Every structure is written in C-alpha cells, then in structure tokens.
C-alpha positions in Angstrom: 0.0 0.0 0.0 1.5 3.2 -0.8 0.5 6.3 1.4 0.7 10.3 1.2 0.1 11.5 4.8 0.5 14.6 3.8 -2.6 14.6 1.5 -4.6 12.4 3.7 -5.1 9.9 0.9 -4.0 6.4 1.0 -3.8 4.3 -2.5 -3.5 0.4 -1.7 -2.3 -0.5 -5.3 1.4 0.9 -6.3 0.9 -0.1 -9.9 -2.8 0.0 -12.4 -3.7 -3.3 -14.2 -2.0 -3.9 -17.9 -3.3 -3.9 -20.7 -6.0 -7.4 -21.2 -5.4 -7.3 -17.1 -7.5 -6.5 -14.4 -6.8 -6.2 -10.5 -9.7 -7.6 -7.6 -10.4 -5.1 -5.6 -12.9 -6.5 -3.4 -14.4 -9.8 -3.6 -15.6 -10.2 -7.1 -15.0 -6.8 -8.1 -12.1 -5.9 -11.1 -10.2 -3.1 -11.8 -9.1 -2.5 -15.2 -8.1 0.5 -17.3 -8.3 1.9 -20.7 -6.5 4.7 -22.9 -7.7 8.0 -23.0 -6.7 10.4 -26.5 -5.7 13.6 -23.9 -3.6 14.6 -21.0 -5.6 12.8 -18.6 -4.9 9.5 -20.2 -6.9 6.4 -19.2 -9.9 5.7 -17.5 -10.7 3.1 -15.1 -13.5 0.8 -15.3 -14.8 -2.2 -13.1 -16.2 -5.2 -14.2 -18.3 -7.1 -10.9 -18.7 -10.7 -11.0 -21.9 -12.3 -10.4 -23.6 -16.0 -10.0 -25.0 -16.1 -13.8 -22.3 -13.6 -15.7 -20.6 -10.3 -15.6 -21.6 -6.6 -14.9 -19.6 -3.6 -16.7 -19.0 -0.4 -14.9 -18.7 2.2 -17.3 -17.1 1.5 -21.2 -14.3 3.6 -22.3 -14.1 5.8 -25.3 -14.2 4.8 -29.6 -11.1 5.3 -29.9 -7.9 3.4 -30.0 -7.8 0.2 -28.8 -10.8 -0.1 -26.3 -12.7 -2.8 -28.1 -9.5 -4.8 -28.4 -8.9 -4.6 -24.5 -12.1 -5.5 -23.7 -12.2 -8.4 -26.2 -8.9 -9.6 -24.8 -10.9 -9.4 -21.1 -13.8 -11.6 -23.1 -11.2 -14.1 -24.6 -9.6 -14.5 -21.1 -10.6 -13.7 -17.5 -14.2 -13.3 -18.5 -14.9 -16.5 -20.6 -17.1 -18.7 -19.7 -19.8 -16.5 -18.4 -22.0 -14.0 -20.4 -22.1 -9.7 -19.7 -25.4 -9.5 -18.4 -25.6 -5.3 -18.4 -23.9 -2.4 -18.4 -24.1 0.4 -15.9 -22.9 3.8 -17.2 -22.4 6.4 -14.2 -22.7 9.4 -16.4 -22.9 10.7 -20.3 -19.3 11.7 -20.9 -17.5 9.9 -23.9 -15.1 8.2 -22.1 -17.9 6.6 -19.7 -20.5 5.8 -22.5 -18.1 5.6 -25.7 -18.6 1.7 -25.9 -21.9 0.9 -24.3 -23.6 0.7 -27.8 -21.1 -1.8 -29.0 -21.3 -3.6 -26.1 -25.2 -3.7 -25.5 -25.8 -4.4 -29.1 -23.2 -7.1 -29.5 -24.3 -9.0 -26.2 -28.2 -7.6 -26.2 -27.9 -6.4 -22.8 -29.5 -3.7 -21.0 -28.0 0.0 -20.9 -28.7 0.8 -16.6 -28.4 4.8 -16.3 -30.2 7.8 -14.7 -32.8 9.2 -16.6 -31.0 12.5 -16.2 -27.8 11.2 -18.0 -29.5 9.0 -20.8 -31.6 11.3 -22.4 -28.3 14.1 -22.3 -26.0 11.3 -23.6 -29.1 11.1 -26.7 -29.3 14.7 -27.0 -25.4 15.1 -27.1 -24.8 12.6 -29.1 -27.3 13.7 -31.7 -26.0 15.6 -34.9 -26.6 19.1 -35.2 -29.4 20.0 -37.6 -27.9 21.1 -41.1 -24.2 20.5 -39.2 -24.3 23.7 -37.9 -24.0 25.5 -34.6 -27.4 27.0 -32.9 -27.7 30.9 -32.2 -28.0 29.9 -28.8 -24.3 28.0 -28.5 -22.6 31.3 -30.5 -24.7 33.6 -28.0 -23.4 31.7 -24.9 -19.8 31.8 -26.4 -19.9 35.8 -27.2 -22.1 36.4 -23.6 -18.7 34.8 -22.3 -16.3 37.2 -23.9 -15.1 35.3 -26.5 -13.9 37.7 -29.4 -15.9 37.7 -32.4 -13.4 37.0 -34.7 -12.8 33.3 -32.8 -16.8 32.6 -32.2 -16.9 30.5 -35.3 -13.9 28.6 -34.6 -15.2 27.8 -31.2 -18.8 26.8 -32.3 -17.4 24.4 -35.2 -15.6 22.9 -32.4 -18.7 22.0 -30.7 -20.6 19.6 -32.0 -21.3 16.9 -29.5 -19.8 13.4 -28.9 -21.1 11.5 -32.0 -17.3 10.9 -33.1 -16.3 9.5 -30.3 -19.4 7.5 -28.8 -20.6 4.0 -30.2 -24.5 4.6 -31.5 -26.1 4.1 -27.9 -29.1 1.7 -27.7 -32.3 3.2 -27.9 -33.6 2.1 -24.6 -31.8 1.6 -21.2 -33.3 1.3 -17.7 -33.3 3.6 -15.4 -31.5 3.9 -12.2 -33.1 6.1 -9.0 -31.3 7.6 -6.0 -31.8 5.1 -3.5 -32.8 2.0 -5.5 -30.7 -1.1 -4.6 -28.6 -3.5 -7.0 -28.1 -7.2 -6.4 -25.0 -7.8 -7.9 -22.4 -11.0 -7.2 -23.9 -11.2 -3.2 -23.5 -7.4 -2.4 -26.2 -5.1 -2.3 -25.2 -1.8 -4.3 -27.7 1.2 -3.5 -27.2 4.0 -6.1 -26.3 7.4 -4.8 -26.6 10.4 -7.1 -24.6 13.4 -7.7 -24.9 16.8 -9.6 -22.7 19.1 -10.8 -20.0 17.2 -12.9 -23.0 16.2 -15.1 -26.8 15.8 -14.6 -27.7 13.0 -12.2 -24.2 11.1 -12.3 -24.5 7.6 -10.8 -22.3 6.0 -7.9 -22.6 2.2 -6.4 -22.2 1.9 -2.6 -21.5 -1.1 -0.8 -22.4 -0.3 2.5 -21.7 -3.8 4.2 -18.1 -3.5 3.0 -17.7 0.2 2.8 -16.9 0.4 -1.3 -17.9 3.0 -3.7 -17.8 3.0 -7.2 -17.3 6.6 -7.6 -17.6 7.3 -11.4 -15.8 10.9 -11.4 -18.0 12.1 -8.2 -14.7 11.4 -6.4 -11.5 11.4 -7.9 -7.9 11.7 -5.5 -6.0 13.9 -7.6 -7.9 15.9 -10.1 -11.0 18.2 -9.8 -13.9 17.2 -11.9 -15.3 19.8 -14.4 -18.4 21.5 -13.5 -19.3 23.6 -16.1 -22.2 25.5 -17.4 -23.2 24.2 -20.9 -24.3 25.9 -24.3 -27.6 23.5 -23.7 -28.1 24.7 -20.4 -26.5 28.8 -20.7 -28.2 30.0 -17.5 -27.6 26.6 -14.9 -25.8 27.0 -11.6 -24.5 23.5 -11.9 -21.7 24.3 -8.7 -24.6 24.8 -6.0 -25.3 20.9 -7.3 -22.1 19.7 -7.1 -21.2 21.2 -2.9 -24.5 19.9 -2.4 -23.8 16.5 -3.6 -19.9 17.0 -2.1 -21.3 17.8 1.2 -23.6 14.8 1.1 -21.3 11.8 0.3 -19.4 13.8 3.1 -22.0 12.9 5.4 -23.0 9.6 4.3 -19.9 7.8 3.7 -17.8 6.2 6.5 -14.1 7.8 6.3 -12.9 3.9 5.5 -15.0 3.9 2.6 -12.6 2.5 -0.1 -13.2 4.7 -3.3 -12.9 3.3 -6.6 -12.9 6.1 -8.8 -12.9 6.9 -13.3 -9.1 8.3 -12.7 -6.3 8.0 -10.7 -6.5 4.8 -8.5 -8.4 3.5 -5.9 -7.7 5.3 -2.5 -9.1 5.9 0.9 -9.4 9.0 2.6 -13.0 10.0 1.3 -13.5 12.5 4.2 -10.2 14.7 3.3 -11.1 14.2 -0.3 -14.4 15.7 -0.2 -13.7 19.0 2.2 -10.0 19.2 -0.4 -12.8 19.5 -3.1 -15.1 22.3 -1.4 -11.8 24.4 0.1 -10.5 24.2 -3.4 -13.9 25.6 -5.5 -14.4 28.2 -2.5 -11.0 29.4 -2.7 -11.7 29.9 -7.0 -14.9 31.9 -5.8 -12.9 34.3 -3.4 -10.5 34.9 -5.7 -13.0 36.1 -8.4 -15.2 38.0 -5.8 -11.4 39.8 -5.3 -10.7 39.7 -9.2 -14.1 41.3 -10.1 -14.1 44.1 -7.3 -10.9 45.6 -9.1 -12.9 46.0 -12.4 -16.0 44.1 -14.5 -14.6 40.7 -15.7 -15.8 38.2 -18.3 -15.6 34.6 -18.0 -12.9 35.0 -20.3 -11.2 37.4 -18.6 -11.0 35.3 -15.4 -8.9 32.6 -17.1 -5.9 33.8 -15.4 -7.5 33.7 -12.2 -8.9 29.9 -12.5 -6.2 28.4 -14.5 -2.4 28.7 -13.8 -1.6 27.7 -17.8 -2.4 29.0 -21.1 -5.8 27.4 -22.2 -5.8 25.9 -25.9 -8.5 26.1 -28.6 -9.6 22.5 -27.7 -9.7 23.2 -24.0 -11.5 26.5 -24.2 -15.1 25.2 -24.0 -14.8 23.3 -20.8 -12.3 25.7 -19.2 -14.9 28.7 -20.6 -17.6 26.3 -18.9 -15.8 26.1 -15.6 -15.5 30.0 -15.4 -19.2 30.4 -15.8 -20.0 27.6 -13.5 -18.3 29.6 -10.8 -19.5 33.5 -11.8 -23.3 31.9 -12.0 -22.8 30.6 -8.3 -22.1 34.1 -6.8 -24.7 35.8 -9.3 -27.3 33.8 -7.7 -25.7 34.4 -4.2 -26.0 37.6 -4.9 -22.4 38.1 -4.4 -21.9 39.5 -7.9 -24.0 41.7 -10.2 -23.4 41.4 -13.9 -24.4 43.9 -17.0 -24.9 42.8 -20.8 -22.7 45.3 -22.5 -23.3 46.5 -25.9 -20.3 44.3 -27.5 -22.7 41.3 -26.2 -20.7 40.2 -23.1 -21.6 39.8 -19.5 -19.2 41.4 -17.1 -19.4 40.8 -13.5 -18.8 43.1 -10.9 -18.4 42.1 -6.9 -20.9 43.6 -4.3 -19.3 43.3 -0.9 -16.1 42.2 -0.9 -15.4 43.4 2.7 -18.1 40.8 4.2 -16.9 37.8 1.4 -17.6 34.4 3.0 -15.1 32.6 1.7 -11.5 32.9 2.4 -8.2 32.2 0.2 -6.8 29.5 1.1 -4.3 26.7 -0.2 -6.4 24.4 -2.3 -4.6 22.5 -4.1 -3.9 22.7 -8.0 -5.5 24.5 -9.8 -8.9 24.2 -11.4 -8.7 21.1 -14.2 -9.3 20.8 -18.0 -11.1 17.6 -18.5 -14.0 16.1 -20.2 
C-alpha cells in the first residue's frame, strides 16, 4: 500500500492493471483501465462478478484500442460467463463511448439515470444542417469570446457523435436510493450533480466500497461547467451539495474506486479538499471582479495557472461560468450585458466575502 500522509489519501495498489489485465479489488469486483486520446490519459472501469455472468461499470471511449482490450478481457478472464448489463455512471464519452457496441453485440440492458440518458441522446445527436445554434454562439460571445474566434469555437462544438458507439435506444433507469443485487452485495445507487446531470455511484455499505464514477477522484477536480444546452444553470450549488452529502454519508474507511487515478481511501479529506478548493476559485474572483468588471474570459488567469488551448477552451470557458453563475445567484456579484454582447461581472461586498483564500490545491482542471 502506498501512502501520502501529507494529502490524507492512501492508494493500496502501487501499480494499475496492464493492458487485457484487471486487478480484484474486493471480492468479485475488477479493476481494469483503458487509454484516453488527452492529458488525462486512461480511465478506469470495473467489471463485478456475479452467479450467472458479468456486470460492466462504465465502457471507455471509440477510440484506440478499447474494443480490443475489452475483447482480450472476453477471450480471457471473463470467458465462460455471459455480460449481463452495463451500468454507465454518467454521459461523458469516455464513460458511454462503448456501451452501444457492447449492449448491441451482447443484447444487454444499458442501466443509467434518466438525467444522464436522455443528455447522452441529446449530445450525441448531430446538429441539424451541421451547424451550430444561435444559442451555443450567444453563450460563447455572452462569455467574452472575441468575435473574430466565435466561429472557430462553435465548429468545435458539436457533441460526442465521433467518439461515442450509437447508444441503444432504450436503457433502464437507475433512482437515487434503489438497490442492486450484484455478485452477493447489495449496491444502493447514490446520485450526484454538478459534474453532469444525475451522475450515478454504487455503494456497498456492508463492506464500505464506492464505485465513484468521477464524483470522487484523489488527484484531479472534476469539471463543473455551465453548458451551451443549459447557458443559465448553476451547476456548482449541485455539485457542494452533492460533495457535502457523500461527506456525510460515507464512513471515512469507505474505499473509493474512482474513473481516474487509483483507488484510494481517505474519502473524508477528499471531499472538504474538493469544497476548500472551488471556495478558494470563488474568493479569488469575488477579489478579481471588485478591481474592475470581468468576463468569463477574462477570469482565465484567475482559475487556470496555464495557457488554455482552442480545444480546451469550452470546458475551461464552462468552468469560469460555472463559478460566476454561483455568486450571481448568491447575490455576491452583479453582472451587466454590454453593448459588444458580453456579461461582465462586478463584486458587491467584498469586505463581508464568505469565503477565504486558502491553499487548495492545483488548480482548477481541464477535462471532459
């Protein structure tokens, strides 16, 4: 087991399963990976054994080699029993990419929120006529993008069709609450908001294991970002609410098993890391913003210690907005439409600002 005291996180596996490999976890529960086409370069996913067959826990992306590595799992480790479903904890690519190919190929059910299914259909949809909607180039100039790059950015945009398998076109629907028999444990799902509409975790509460999708990662901060498809959401009130629940909920030797990274314990730091480091991103745009107006764009210096590329720029542009629409509807900010069609935001009251700047940790991520 390898530890960082330091961080309060402990990892019990020094290395991550190769390639056609997986590691047990738990009793009946397998670790394996797949390859990821960015900087944050793999995914895990768990496969859980039960009685009649197998369970997959989220897919990996199209791309690369995932349907080799999961045919080389078929051909091996997982032969002799059949996939009975597949459980996707949210819509992003690298979570759903392969569900299609797998439910098809297998004719097995697709188990997701209702929340996340019908936003993995509508993102996965092709634009009408190929092009972007007013609303997408609105939210993008609202943001401060220049004009001149609004087009770039918008043809840029276009969903996850290229890299998501054509997803079945039914699935059944998983509830807060609702309990999964699965290989002799009894998995209630807990849901979260914020990283994505009504993402999907398993808890085992006999044995204290949580399948923790990206809800709970140990080293990286999950996106949160406000979407063209949704230009007015507050998605960051979801996401401390959910942080602050699993905070409450989970026993501090709940072992996590998370999308990235590796498996660790130390839920409890994890989780009040995660809050400290968004309200530490709001206090320094409260400060940022009571110097002079500021667009989202305008606050990348603030949020992100590196240089934001063209590929990165609607998540990152996401993320900014996430945290301005917070403190609008706090009321810690006031924001005016200006005549070059951008929102700048202004601070109230900085002197009574109820959050305070501390160390936090890295600095906000750029990941799907």
């Amino acid at each position: 087991m390898t530890a960082n005291k330091a961080e309060g996180i402990r990892y019990p596996y020094s290395e991550p399963p190769k390639k056609g490999e997986w590691i047990e976890v738990a009793q009946g529960v397998y670790w394996l990976q797949m390859a990821l086409p960015m900087a944050l370069d793999h995914i895990n996913l768990y496969v859980i054994e039960d009685d009649q067959g197998w369970w997959i826990v989220d897919t990996g992306m199209k791309w690369g080699d995932t349907q080799e590595r999961w045919q080389l799992l078929f051909d091996g480790p997982m032969q002799g029993k059949p996939l009975l479903g597949v459980i996707c904890t949210h819509l992003h690519p690298d979570h759903i990419g392969q569900a299609g190919w797998l439910c098809k190929t297998w004719k097995v059910p697709l188990c997701m929120s209702i929340g996340e299914y019908l936003s993995a259909r509508t993102m996965t949809a092709p634009a009408p006529n190929g092009e972007p909607n007013w609303a997408l180039i609105q939210h993008f100039i609202r943001s401060g993008i220049p004009e001149q790059t609004v087009q770039q950015m918008a043809s840029k945009f276009q969903g996850f069709g290229d890299i998501v398998e054509p997803l079945p076109r039914s699935y059944r629907r998983l509830r807060d609450g609702q309990t999964l028999s699965i290989g002799g444990r009894e998995w209630q799902v807990m849901i979260g908001s914020g990283h994505s509409p009504e993402h999907v975790c398993l808890y085992d509460a006999r044995d204290h294991i949580l399948l923790s999708g990206d809800q709970i990662i140990p080293r990286i901060t999950s996106n949160v970002s406000v979407m063209p498809t949704e230009p007015e959401a507050n998605p960051l009130v979801d996401w401390f609410n959910s942080l602050r629940r699993f905070r409450a909920e989970l026993p501090e030797d709940t072992l996590i098993l998370p999308a990235h990274n590796a498996p660790f314990y130390g839920a409890h730091y994890r989780l009040e890391h995660l809050i400290a480091h968004h309200e530490s991103h709001l206090a320094a745009i409260e400060k940022a913003c009571a110097e002079q107006p500021k667009t989202a764009l305008e606050l990348f210096p603030v949020l992100f210690e590196r240089e934001v590329g063209v590929h990165e720029m609607p998540l990152a542009l996401g993320e900014a907005v996430a945290h301005l629409h917070y403190l609008y509807e706090l009321g810690r900010l006031e924001r005016e439409l200006h005549e070059d069609g951008a929102y700048r935001y202004h601070s109230v009251d900085l002197e009574h600002c109820p959050y305070t700047q501390t160390e936090a940790g890295s600095p906000l991520p750029i990941e799907v």
